[in-house]
Coordinates of C-alpha atoms and ligand atoms in Angstrom, one line a residue:
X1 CA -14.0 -34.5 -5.5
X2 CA -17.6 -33.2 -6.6
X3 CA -19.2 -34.8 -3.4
X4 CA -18.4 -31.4 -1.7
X5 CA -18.6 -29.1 -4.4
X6 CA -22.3 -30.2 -5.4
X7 CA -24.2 -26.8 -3.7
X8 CA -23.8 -23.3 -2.6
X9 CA -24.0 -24.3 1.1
X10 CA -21.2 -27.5 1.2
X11 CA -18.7 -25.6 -0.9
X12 CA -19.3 -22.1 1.7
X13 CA -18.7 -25.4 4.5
X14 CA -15.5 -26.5 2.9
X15 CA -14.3 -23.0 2.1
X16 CA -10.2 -22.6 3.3
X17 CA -9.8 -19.0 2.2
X18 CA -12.3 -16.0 2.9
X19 CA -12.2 -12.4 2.3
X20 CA -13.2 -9.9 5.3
X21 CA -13.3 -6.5 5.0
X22 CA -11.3 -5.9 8.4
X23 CA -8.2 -7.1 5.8
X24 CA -8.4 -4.5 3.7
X25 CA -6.8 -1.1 3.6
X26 CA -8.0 1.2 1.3
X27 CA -4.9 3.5 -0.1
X28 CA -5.9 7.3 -0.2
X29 CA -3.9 10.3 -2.2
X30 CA -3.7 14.1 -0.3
X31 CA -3.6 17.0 -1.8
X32 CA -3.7 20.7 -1.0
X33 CA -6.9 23.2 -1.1
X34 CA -10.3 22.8 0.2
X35 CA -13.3 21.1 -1.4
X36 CA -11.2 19.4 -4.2
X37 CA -11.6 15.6 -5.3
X38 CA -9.8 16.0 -8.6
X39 CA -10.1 12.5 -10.8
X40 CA -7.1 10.3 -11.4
X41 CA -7.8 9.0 -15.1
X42 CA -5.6 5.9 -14.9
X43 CA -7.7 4.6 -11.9
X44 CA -11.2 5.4 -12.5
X45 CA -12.7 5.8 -9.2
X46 CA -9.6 7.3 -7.8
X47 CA -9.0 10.9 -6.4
X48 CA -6.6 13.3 -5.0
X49 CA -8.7 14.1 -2.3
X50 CA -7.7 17.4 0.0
X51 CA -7.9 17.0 3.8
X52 CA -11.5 18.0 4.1
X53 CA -12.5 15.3 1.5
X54 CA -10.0 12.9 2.6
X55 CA -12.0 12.9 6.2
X56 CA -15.3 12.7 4.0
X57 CA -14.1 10.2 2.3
X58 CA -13.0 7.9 5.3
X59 CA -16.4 8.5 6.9
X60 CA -18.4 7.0 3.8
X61 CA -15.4 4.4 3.9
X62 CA -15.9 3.7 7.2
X63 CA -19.9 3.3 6.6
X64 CA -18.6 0.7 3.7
X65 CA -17.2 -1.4 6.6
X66 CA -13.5 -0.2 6.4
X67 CA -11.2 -0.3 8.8
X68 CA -7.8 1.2 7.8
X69 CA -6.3 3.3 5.7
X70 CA -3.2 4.2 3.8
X71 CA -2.4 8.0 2.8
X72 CA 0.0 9.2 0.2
X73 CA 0.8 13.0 -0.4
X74 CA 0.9 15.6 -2.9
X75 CA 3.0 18.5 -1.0
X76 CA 2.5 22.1 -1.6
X77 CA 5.8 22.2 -3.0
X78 CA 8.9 19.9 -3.6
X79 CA 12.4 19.9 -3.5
X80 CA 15.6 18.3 -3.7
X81 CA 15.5 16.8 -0.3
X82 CA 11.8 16.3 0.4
X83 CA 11.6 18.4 3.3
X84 CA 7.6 19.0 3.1
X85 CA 7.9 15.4 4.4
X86 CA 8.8 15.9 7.6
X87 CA 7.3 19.6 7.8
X88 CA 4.8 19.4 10.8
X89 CA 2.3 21.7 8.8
X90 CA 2.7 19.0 6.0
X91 CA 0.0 17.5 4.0
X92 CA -0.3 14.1 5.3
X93 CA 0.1 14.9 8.9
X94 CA -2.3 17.9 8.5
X95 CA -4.7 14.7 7.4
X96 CA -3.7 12.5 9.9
X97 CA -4.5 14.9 12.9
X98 CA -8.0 15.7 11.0
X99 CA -8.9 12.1 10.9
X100 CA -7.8 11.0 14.4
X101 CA -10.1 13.8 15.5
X102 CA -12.9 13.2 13.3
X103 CA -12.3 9.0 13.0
X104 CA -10.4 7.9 16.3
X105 CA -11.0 4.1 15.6
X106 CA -10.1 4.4 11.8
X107 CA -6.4 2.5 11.6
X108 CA -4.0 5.3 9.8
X109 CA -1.5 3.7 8.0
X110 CA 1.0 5.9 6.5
X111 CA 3.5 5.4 3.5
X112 CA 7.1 6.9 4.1
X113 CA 9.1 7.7 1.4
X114 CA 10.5 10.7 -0.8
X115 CA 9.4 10.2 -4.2
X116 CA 6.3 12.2 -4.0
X117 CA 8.2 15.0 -2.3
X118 CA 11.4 15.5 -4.0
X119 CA 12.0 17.9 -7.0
X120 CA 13.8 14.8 -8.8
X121 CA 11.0 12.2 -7.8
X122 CA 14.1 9.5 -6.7
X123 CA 12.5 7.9 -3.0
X124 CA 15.4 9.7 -1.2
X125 CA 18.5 12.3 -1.3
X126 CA 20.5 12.5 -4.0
X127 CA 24.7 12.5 -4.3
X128 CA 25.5 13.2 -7.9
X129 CA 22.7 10.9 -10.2
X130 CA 22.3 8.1 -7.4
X131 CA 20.3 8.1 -4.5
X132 CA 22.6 8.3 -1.4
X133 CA 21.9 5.3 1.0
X134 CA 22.4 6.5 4.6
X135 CA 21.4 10.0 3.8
X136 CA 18.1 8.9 3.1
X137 CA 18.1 7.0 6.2
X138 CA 17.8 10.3 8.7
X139 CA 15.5 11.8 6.5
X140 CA 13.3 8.9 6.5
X141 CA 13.8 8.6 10.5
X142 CA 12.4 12.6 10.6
X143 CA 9.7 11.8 8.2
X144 CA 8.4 9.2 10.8
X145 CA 8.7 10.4 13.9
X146 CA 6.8 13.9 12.4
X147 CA 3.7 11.3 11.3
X148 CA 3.8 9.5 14.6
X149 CA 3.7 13.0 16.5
X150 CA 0.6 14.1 14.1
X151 CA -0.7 10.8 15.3
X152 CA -0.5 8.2 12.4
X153 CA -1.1 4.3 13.8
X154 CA 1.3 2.3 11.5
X155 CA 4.4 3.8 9.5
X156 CA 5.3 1.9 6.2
X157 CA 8.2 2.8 4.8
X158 CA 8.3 2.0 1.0
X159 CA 11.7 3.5 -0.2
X160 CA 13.8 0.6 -0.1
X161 CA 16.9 1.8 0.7
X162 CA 19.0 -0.5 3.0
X163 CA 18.8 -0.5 6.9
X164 CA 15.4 1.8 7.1
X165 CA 13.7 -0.4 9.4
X166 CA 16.4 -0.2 12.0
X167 CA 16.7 3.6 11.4
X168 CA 13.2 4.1 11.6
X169 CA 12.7 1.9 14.7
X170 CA 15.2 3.8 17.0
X171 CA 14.3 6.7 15.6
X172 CA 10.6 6.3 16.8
X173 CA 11.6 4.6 20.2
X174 CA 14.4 7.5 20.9
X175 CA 10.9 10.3 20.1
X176 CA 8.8 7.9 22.5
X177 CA 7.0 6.1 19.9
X178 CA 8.2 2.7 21.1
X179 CA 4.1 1.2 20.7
X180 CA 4.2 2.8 17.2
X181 CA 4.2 -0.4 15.0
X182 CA 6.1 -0.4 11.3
X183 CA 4.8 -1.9 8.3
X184 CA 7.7 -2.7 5.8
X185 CA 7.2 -2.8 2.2
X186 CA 9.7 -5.6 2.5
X187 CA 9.7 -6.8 -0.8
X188 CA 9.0 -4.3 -3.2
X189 CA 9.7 -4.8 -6.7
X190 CA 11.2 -2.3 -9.5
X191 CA 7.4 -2.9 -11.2
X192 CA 5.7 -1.3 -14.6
X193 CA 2.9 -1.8 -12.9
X194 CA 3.0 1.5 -10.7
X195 CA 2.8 3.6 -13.9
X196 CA -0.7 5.1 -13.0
X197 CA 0.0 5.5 -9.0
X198 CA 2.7 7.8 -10.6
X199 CA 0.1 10.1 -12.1
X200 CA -2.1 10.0 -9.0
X201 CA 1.1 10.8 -6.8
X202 CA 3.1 12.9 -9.1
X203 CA 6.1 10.9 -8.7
X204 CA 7.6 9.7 -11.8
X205 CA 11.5 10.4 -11.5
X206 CA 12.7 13.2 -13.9
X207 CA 15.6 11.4 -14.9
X208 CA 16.2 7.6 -14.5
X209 CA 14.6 4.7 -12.9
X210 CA 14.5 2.7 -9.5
X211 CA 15.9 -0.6 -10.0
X212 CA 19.1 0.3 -8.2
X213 CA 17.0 0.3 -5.0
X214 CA 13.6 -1.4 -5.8
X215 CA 13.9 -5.4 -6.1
X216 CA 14.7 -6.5 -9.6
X217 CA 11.3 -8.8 -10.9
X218 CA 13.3 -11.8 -11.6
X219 CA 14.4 -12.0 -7.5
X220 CA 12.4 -14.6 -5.1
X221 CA 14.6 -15.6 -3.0
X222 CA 16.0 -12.3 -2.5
X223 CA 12.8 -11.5 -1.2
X224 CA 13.7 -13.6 1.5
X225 CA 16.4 -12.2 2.2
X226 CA 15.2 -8.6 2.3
X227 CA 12.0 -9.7 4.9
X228 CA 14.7 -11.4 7.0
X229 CA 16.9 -8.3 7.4
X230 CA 13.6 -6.1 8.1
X231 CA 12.8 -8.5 10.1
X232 CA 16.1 -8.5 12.3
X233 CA 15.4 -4.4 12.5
X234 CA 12.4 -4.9 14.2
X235 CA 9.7 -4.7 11.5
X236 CA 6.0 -5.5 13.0
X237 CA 4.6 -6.5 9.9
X238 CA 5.6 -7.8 6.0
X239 CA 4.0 -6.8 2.8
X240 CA 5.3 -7.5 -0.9
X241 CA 4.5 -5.3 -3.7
X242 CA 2.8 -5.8 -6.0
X243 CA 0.1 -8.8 -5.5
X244 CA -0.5 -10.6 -8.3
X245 CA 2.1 -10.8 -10.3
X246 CA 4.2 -12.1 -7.3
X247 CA 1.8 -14.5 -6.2
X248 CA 5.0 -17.0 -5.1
X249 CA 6.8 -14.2 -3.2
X250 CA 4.4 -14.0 -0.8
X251 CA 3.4 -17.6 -0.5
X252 CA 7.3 -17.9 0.3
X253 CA 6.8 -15.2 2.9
X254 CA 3.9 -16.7 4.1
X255 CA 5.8 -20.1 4.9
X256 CA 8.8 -18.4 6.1
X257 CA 7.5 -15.7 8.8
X258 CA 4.9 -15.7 11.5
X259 CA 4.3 -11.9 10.7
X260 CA 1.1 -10.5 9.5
X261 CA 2.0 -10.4 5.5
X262 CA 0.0 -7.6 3.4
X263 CA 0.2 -7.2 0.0
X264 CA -0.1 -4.6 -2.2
X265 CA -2.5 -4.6 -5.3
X266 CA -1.3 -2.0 -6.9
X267 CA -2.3 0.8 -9.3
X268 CA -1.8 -1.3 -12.9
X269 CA -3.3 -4.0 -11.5
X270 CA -6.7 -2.1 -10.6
X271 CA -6.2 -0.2 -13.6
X272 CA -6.6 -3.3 -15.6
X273 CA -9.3 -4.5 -14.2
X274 CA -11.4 -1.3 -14.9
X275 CA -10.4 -1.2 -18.4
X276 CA -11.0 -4.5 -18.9
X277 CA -14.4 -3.7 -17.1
X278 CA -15.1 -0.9 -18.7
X279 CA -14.9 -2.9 -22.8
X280 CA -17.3 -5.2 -21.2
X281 CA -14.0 -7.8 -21.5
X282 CA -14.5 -9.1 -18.5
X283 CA -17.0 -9.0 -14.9
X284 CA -15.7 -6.7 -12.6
X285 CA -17.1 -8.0 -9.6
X286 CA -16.3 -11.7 -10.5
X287 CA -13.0 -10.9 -10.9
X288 CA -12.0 -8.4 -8.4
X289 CA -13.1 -10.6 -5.9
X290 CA -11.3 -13.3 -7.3
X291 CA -7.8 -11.1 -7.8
X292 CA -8.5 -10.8 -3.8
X293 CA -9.3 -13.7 -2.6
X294 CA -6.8 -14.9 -4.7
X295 CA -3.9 -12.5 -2.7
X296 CA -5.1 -14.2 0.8
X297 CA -5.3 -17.6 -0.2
X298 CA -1.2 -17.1 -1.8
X299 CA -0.6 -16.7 2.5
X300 CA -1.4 -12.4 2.6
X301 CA -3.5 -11.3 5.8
X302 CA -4.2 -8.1 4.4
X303 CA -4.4 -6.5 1.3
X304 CA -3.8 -3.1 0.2
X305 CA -6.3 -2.1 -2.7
X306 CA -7.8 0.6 -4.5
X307 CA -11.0 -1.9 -4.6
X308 CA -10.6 -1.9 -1.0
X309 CA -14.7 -0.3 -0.7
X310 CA -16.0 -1.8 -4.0
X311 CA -15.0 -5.6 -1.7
X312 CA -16.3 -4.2 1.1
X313 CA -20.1 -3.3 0.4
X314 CA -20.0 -6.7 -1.7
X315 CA -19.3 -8.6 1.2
X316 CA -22.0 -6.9 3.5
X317 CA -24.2 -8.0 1.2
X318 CA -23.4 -11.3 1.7
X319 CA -21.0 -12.3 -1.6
X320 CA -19.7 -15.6 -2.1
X321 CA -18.4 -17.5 -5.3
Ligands
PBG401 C1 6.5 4.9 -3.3 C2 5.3 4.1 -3.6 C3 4.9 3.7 -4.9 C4 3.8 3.0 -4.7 C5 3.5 3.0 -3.3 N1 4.5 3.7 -2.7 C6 5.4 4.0 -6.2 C7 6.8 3.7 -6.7 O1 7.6 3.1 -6.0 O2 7.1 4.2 -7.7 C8 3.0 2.4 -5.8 C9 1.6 1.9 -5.4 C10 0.7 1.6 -6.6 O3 1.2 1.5 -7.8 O4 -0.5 1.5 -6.4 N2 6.3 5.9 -2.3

């Protein structure tokens, strides 16, 4: 086996899996004012950005080699329902319509759920202490077709809550967004390792948690199950959540469905990386790439990661292993 491994240039020959940074979608948090890039301390190098910053942001992005985006926001204010989700004036499609007119190639991506707009913090309406189902289901179908009318490229629901694909499919086609594609957090998991996205989104629940509609960690065959269904309501693309730690899920994704696959590297798992980094424990570089490269070769065409520039600019300069 050490024939081919014996220099740089035969292993780079005999290479199956390679990182680009046209796979990568760097995940971006909105918030209101002007001038403000407030730091997230969980994920050093993170910021709620406001739509000024967000567009300046994208631009140095872009100059990284970046090609998409995902945007999360932090409303002006919240309540029960959520409705600054689907407000026109709201915060994410205030950013969408900025960078479509500043960025017109730049791929939006954006995430459709309640949690960050809700007074509660549950992903959707609530009926007593549970989140109701199909109640959701017309709020999330608002939600989208209000980001496809500010002009968003993909919509990726990530509430979970049953039949949301289908819902948000007609919903889009019946508002003449039939060549809008969806991205499905298909399998999402009820994970720990969201705590710090929580701080940068402001979405921990106030009472509870979400395992009665996020996957429970123990499920891979379920996962199946649940990209089968969204894939039945028309979903355009897969993505499990989150990366790493679910390595198996999405190599039996991979082998089950012809659809692009993302995956999601989430918040914890960046977070421990940089603290890691930061004790001198480990080389960041080394192992970020690796954690990536890592996420593709498991069967993921693209990857959703806060590292999404730090990959980038190492791979214009040529990185390999
Ligand atoms: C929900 C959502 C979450 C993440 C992406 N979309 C949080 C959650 O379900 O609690 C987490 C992403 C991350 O941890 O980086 N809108």
């Amino acid at each position: 086996m050490r024939r081919l491994r014996r220099t740089p240039a035969l292993r780079r020959m005999v290479r199956e899996t390679k990182l680009a940074a046209d796979d990568l979608i760097l995940p971006l948090f909105v918030c209101p004012g002007e001038g403000v890039a407030k730091a997230v301390s969980s994920m050093p190098g993170v910021f709620q950005l406001s739509v000024d910053k967000t567009v300046e942001t994208c631009r140095e992005a872009v100059g990284d080699g970046i090609g998409s985006v995902i945007l999360f926001g932090l409303p002006e204010a919240k309540d029960a329902e959520g409705s600054a989700a689907w407000s026109a004036d709201g915060i994410v499609q205030r950013a969408v319509r900025a960078l479509k007119a500043a960025l017109p190639d730049l791929v939006v991506v954006v995430d459709v759920c309640f949690c960050e707009y809700t007074s509660h913090g549950h992903c959707g309406v609530l009926k007593g202490h549970e989140v109701d189902n199909d109640a959701t289901l017309v709020k999330l179908a608002k939600q989208s077709v209000s980001l496809a009318e500010a002009g968003a490229d993909v919509i990726a629901p990530s509430d979970m809550m049953d039949g949301r694909i289908g819902a948000v499919r007609e919903a889009l086609d019946e508002a003449g967004f039939g060549e809008t594609p969806i991205l499905s957090y298909a399998a999402k998991f009820a994970s720990g390792f969201y705590g710090p996205f929580r701080e940068a989104a402001e979405s921990t629940p106030a009472f509870g948690d979400r395992r009665s509609y996020q996957m429970d960690p123990a499920n891979g065959r379920e996962a199946v199950r649940e990209a089968a269904l969204d894939v039945d309501e028309g979903a355009d693309m897969l993505m499990v959540k989150p990366a790493l730690p679910y390595l198996d899920v999405i190599s039996a994704l991979r082998y089950e469905f012809d659809l692009p696959l993302g995956a999601y590297h989430v918040s914890g798992e960046y977070a421990m990386l940089k603290a890691a980094a930061e004790r001198g424990w480990i080389d960041y570089d080394r192992v970020m790439m690796e954690s990536l490269l890592s996420i593709r070769r498991a069967g993921a065409d693209l990857i959703l990661t806060y590292c999404a520039r730090e990959a980038a600019r190492l791979l214009a300069k040529g990185w390999t292993e």
